[in-house]
PDB file of N, CA and C in Angstrom:
ATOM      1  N   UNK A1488     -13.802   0.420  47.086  1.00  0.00           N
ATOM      2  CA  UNK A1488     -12.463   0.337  46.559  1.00  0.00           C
ATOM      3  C   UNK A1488     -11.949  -1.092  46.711  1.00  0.00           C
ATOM      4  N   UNK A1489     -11.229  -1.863  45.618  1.00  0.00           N
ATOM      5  CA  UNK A1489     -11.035  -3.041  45.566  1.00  0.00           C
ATOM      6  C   UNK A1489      -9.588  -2.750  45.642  1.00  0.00           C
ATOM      7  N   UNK A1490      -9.068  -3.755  46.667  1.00  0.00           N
ATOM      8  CA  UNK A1490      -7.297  -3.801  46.495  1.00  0.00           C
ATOM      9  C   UNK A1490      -6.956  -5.219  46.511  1.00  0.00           C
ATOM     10  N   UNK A1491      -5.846  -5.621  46.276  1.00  0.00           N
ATOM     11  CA  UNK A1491      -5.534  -6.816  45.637  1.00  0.00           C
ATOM     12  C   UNK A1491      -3.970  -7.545  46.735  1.00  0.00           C
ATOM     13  N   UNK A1492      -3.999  -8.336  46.963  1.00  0.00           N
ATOM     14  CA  UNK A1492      -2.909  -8.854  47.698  1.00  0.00           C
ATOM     15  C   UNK A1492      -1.992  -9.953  46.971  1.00  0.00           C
ATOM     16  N   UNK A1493      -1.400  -9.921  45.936  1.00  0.00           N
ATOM     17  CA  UNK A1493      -0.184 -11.023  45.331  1.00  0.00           C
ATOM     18  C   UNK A1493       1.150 -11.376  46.143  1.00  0.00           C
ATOM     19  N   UNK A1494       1.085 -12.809  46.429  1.00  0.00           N
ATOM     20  CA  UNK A1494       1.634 -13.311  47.148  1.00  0.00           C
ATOM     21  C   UNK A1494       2.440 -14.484  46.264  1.00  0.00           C
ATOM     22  N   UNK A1495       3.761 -14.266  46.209  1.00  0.00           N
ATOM     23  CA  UNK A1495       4.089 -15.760  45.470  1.00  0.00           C
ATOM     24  C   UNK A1495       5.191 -16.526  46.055  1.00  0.00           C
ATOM     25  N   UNK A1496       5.211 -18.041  45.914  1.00  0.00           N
ATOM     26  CA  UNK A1496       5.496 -18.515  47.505  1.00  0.00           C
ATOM     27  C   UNK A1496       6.506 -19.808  46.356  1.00  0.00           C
ATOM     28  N   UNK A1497       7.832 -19.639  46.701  1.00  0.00           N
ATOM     29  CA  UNK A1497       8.868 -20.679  46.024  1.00  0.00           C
ATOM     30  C   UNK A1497       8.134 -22.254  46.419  1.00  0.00           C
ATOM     31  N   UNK A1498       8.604 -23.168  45.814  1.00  0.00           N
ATOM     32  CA  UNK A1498       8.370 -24.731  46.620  1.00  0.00           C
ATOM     33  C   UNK A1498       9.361 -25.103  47.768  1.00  0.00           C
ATOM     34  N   UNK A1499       8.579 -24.419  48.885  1.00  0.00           N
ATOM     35  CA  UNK A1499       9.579 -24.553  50.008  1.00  0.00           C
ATOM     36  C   UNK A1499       8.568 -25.516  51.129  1.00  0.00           C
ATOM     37  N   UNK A1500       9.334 -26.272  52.292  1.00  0.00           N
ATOM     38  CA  UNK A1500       7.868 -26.968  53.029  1.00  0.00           C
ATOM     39  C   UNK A1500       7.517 -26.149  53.920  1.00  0.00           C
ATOM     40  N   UNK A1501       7.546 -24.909  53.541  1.00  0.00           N
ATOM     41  CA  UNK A1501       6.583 -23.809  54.929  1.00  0.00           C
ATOM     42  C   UNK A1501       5.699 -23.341  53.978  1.00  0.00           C
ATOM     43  N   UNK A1502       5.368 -23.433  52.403  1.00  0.00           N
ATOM     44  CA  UNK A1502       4.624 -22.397  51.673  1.00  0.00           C
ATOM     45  C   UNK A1502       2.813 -23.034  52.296  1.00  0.00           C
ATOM     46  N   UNK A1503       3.106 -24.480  52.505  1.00  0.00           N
ATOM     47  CA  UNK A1503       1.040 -24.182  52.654  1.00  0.00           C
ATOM     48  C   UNK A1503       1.160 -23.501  53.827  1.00  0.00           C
ATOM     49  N   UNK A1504       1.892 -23.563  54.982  1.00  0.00           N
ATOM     50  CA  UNK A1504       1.874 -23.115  56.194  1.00  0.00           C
ATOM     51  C   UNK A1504       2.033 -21.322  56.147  1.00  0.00           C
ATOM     52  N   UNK A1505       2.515 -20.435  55.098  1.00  0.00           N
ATOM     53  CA  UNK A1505       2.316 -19.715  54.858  1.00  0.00           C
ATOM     54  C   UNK A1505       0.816 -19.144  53.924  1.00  0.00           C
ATOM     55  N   UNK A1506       0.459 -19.895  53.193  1.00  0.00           N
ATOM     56  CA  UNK A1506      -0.905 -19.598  52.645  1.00  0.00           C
ATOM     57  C   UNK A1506      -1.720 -19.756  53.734  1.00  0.00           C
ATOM     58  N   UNK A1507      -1.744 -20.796  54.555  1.00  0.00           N
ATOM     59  CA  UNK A1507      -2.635 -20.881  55.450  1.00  0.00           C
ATOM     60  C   UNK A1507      -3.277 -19.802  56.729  1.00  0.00           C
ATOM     61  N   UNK A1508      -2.112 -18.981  56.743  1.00  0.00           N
ATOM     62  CA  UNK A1508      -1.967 -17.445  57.495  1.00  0.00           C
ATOM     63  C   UNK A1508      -1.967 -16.536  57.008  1.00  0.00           C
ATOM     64  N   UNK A1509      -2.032 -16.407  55.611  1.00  0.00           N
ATOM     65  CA  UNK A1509      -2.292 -15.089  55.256  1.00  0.00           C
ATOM     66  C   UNK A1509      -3.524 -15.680  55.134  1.00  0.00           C
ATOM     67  N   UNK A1510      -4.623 -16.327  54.390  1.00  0.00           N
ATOM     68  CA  UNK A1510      -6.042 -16.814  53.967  1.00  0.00           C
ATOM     69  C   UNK A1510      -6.596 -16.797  55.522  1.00  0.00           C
ATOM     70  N   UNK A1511      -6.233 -17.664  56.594  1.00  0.00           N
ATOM     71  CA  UNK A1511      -6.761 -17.225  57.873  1.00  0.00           C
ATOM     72  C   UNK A1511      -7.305 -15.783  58.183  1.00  0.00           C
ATOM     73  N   UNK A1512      -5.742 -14.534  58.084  1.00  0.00           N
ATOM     74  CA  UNK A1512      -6.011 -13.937  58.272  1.00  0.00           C
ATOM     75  C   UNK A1512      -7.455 -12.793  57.447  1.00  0.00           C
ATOM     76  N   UNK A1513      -6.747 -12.586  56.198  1.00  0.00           N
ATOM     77  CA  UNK A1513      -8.061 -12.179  55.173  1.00  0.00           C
ATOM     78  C   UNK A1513      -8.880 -12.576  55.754  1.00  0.00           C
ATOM     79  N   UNK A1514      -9.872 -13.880  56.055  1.00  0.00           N
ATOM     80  CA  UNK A1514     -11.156 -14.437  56.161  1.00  0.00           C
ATOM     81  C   UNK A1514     -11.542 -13.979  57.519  1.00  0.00           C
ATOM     82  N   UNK A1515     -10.729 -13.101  58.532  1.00  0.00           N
ATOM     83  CA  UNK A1515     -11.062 -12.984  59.806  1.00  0.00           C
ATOM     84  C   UNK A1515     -11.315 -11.349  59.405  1.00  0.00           C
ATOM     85  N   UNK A1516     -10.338 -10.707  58.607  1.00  0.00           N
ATOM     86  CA  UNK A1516     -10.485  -9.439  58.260  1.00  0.00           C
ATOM     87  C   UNK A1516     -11.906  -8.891  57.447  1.00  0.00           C
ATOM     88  N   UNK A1517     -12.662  -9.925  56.864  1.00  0.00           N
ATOM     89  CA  UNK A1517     -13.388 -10.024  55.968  1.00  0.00           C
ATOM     90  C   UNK A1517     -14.972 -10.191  56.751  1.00  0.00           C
ATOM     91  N   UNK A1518     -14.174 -10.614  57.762  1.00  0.00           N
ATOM     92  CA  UNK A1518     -15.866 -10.979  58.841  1.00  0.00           C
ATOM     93  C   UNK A1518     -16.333 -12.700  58.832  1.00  0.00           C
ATOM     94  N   UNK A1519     -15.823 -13.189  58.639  1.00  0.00           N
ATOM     95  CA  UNK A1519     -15.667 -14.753  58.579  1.00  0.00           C
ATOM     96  C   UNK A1519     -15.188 -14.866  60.247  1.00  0.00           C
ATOM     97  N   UNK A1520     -16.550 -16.003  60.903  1.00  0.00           N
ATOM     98  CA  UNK A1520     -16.468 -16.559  62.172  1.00  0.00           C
ATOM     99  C   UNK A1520     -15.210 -17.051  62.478  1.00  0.00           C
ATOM    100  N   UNK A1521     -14.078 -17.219  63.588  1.00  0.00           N
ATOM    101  CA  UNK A1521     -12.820 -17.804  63.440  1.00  0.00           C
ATOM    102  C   UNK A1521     -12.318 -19.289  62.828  1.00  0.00           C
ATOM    103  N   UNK A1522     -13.717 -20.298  63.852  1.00  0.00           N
ATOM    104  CA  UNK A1522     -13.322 -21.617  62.800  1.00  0.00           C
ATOM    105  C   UNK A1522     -13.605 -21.642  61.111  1.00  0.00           C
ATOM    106  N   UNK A1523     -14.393 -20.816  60.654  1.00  0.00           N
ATOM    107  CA  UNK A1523     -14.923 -20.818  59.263  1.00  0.00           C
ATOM    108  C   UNK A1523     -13.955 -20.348  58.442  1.00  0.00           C
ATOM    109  N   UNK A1524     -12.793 -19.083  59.185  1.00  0.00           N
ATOM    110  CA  UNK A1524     -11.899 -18.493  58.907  1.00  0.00           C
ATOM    111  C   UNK A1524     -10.260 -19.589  58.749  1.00  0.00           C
ATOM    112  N   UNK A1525     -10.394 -20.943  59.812  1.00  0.00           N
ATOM    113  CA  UNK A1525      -9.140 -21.339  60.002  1.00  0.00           C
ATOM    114  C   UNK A1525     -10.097 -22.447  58.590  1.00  0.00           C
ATOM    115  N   UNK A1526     -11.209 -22.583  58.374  1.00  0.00           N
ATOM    116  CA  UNK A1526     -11.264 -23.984  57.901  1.00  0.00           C
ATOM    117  C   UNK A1526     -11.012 -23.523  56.224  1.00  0.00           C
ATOM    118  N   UNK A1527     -11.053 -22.151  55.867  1.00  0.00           N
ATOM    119  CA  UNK A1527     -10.700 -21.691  54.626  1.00  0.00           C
ATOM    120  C   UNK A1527      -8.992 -21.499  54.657  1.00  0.00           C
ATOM    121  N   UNK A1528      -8.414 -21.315  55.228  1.00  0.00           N
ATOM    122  CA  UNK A1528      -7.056 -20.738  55.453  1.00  0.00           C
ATOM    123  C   UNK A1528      -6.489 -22.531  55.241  1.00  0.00           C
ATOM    124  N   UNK A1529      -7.005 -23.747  55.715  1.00  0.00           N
ATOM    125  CA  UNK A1529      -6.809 -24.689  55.631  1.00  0.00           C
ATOM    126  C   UNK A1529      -6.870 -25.310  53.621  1.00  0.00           C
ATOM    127  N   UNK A1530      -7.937 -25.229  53.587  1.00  0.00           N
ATOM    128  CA  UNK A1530      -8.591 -25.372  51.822  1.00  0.00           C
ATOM    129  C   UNK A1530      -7.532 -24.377  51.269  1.00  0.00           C
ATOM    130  N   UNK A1531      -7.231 -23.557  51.130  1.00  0.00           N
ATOM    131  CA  UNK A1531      -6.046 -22.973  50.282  1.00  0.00           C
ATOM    132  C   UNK A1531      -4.722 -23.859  50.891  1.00  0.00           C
ATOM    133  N   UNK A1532      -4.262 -23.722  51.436  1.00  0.00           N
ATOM    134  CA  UNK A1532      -3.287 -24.212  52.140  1.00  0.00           C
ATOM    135  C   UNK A1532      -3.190 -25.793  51.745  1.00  0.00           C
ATOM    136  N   UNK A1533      -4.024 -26.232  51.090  1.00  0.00           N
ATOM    137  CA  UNK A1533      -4.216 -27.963  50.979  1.00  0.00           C
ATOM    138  C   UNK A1533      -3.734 -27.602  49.079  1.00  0.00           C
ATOM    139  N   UNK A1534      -4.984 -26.704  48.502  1.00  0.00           N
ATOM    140  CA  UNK A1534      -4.445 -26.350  47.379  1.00  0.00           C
ATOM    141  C   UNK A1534      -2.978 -25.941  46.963  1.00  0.00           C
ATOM    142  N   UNK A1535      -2.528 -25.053  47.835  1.00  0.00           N
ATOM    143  CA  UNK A1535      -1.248 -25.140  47.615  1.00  0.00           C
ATOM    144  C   UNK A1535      -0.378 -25.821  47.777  1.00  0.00           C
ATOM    145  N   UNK A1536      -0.175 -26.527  48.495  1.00  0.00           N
ATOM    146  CA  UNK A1536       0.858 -28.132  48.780  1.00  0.00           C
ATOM    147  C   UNK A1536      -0.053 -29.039  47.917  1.00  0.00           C
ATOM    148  N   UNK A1537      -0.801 -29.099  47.045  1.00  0.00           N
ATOM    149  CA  UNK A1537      -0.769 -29.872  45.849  1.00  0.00           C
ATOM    150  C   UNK A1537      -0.662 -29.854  44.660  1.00  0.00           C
ATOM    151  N   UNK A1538      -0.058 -28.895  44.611  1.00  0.00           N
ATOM    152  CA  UNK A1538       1.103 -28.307  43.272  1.00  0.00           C
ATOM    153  C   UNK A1538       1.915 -28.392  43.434  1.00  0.00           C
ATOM    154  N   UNK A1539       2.254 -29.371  42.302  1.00  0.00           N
ATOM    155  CA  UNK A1539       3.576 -30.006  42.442  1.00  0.00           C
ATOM    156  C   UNK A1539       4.259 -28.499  41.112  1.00  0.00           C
ATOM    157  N   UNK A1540       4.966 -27.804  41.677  1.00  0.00           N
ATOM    158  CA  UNK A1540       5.544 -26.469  40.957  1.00  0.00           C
ATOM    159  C   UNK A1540       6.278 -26.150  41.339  1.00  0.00           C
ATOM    160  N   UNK A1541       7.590 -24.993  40.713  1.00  0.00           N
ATOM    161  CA  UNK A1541       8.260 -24.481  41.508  1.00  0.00           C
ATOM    162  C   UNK A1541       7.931 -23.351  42.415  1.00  0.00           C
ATOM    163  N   UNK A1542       6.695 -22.634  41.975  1.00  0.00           N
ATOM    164  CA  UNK A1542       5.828 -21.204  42.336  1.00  0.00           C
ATOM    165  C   UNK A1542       4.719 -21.408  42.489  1.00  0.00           C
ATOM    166  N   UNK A1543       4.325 -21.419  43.169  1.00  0.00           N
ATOM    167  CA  UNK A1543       2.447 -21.318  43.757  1.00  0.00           C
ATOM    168  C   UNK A1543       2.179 -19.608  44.237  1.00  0.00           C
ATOM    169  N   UNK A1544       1.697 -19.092  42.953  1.00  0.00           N
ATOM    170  CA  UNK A1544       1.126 -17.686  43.198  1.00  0.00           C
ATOM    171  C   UNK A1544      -0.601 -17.502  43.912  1.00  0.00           C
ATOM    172  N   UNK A1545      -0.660 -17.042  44.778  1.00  0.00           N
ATOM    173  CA  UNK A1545      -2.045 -16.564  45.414  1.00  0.00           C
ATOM    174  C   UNK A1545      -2.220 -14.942  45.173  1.00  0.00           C
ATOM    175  N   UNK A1546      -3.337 -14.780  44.249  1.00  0.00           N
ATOM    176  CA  UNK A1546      -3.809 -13.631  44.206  1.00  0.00           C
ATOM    177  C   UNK A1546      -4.922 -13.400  45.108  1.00  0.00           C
ATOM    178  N   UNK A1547      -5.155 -12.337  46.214  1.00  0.00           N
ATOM    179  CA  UNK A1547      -6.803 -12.397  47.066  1.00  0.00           C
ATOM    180  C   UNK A1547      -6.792 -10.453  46.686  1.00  0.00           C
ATOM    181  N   UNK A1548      -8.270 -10.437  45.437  1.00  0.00           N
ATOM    182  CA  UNK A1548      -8.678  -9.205  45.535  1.00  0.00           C
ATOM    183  C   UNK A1548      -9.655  -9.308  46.882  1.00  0.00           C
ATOM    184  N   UNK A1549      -9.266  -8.182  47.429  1.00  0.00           N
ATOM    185  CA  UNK A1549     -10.537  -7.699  48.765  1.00  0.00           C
ATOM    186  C   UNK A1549     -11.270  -6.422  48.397  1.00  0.00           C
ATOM    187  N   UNK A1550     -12.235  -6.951  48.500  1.00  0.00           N
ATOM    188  CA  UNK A1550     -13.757  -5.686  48.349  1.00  0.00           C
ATOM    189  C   UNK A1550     -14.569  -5.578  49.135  1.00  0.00           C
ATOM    190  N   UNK A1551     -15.324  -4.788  49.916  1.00  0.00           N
ATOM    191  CA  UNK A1551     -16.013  -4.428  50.795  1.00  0.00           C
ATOM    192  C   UNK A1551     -17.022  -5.773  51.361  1.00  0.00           C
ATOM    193  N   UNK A1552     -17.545  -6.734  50.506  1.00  0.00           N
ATOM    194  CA  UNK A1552     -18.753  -7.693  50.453  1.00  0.00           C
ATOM    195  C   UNK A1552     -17.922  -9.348  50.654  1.00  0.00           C
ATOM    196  N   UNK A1553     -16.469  -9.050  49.710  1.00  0.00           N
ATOM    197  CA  UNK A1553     -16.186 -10.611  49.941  1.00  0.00           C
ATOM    198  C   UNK A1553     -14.732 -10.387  49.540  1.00  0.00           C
ATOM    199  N   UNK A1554     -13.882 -10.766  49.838  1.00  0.00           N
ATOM    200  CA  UNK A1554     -12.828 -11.918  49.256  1.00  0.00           C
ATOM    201  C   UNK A1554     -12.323 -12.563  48.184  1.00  0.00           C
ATOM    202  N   UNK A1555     -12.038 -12.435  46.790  1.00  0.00           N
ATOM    203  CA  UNK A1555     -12.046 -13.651  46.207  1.00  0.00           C
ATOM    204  C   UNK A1555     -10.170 -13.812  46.060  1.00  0.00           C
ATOM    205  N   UNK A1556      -9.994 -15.188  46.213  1.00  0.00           N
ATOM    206  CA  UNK A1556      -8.383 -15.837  46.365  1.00  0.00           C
ATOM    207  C   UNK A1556      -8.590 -16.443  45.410  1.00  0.00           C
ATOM    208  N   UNK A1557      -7.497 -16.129  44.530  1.00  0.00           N
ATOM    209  CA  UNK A1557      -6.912 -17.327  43.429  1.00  0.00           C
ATOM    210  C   UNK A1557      -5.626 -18.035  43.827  1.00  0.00           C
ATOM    211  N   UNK A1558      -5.330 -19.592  43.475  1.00  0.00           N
ATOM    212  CA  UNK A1558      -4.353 -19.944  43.596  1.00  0.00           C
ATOM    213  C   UNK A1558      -3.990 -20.720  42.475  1.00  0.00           C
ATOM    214  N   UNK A1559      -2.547 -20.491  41.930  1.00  0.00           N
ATOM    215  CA  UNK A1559      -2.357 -21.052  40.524  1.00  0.00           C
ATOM    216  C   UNK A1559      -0.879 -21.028  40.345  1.00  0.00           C
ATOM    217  N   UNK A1560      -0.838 -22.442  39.790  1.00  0.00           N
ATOM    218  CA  UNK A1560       0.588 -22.483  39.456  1.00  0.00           C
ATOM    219  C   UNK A1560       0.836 -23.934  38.660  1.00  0.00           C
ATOM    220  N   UNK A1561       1.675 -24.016  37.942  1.00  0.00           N
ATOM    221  CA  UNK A1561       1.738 -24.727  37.086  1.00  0.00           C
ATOM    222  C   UNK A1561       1.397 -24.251  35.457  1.00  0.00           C
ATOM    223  N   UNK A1562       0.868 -25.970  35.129  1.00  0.00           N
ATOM    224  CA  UNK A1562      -0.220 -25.776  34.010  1.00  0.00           C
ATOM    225  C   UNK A1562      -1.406 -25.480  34.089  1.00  0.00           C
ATOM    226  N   UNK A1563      -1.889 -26.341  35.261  1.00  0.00           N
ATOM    227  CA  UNK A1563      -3.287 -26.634  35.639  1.00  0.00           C
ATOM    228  C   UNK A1563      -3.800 -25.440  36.032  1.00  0.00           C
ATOM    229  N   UNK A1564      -5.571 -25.346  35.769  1.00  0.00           N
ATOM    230  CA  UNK A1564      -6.278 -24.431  35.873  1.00  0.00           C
ATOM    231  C   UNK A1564      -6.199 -23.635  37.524  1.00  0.00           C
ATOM    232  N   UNK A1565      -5.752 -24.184  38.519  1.00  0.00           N
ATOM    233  CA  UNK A1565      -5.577 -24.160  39.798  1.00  0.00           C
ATOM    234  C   UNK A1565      -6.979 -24.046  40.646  1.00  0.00           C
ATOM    235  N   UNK A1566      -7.304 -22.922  41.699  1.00  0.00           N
ATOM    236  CA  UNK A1566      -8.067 -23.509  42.271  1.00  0.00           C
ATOM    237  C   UNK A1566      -8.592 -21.903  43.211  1.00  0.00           C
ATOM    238  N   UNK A1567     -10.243 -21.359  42.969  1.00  0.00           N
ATOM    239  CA  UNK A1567     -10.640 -20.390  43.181  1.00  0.00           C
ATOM    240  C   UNK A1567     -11.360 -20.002  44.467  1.00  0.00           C
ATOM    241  N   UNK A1568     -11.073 -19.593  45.412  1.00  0.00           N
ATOM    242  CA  UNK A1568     -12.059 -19.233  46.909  1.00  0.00           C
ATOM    243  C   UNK A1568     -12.363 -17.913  47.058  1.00  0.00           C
ATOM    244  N   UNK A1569     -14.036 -17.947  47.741  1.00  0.00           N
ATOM    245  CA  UNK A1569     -14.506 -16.730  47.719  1.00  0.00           C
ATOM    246  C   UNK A1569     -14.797 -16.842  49.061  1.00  0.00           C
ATOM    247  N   UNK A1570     -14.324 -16.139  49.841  1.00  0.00           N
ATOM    248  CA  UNK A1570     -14.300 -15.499  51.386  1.00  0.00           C
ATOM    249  C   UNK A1570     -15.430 -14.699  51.857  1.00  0.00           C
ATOM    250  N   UNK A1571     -16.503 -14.753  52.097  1.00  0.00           N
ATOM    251  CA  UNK A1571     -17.546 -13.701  52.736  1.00  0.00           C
ATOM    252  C   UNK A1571     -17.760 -13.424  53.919  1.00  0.00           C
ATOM    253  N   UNK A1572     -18.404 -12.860  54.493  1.00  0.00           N
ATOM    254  CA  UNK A1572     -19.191 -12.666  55.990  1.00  0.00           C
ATOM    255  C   UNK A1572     -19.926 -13.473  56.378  1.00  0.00           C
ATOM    256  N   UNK A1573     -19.549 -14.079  57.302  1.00  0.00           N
ATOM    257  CA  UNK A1573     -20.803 -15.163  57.788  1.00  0.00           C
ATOM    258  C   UNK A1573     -21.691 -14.459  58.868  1.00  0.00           C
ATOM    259  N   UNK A1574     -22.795 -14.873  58.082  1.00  0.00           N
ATOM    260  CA  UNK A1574     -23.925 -14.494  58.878  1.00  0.00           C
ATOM    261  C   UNK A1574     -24.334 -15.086  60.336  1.00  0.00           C
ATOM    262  N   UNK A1575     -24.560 -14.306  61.122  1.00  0.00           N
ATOM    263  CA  UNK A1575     -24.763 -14.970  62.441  1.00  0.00           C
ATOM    264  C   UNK A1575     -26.262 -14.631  62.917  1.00  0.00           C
ATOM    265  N   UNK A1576     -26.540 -15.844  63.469  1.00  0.00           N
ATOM    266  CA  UNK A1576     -27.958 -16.344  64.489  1.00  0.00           C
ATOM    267  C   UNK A1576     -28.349 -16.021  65.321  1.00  0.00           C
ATOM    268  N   UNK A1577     -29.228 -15.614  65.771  1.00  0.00           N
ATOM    269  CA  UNK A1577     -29.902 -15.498  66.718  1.00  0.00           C
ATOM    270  C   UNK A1577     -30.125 -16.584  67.207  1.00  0.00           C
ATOM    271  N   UNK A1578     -29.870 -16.435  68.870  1.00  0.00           N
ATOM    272  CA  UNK A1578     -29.961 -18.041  69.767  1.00  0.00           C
ATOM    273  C   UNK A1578     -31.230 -17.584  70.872  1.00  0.00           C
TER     274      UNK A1578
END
């Protein structure tokens, strides 16, 4: 079952700081290691404070395997992340 999370965030100076915590969170929910999780929550969060817009919408469908986040606003094509499970090593 795929469900979908739409999030749309005015041009205020807390919105990357808000993308950055919900995308954190997803990527930890998703099975993403914690730094791998803060360093994606970061990459959206950069995308969004570089739209220069009045609305920066983030769509993240979640599905059992991965993640995928859209972020878009403006004209411009905006900017697409896919969230997975990171695989872990044997030490």
């Amino acid at each position: 079952m795929e469900r979908t999370i739409t999030l749309r965030l005015p041009n205020t100076p807390g919105r990357d700081a808000i993308a950055r915590s919900l995308i954190t969170a997803l990527a930890v929910k998703v099975g993403m290691a914690p730094l791998a999780a803060a360093r994606a929550g970061g990459s959206v969060a950069a995308a969004a404070a570089a739209m220069d817009t009045a609305e920066v919408t983030i769509v993240a469908a979640l599905s059992d395997s991965a993640t995928v986040v859209r972020v878009t606003g403006g004209t411009g094509p905006g900017a697409t992340f896919t969230l997975e499970r990171t695989p872990l090593r044997s030490v």
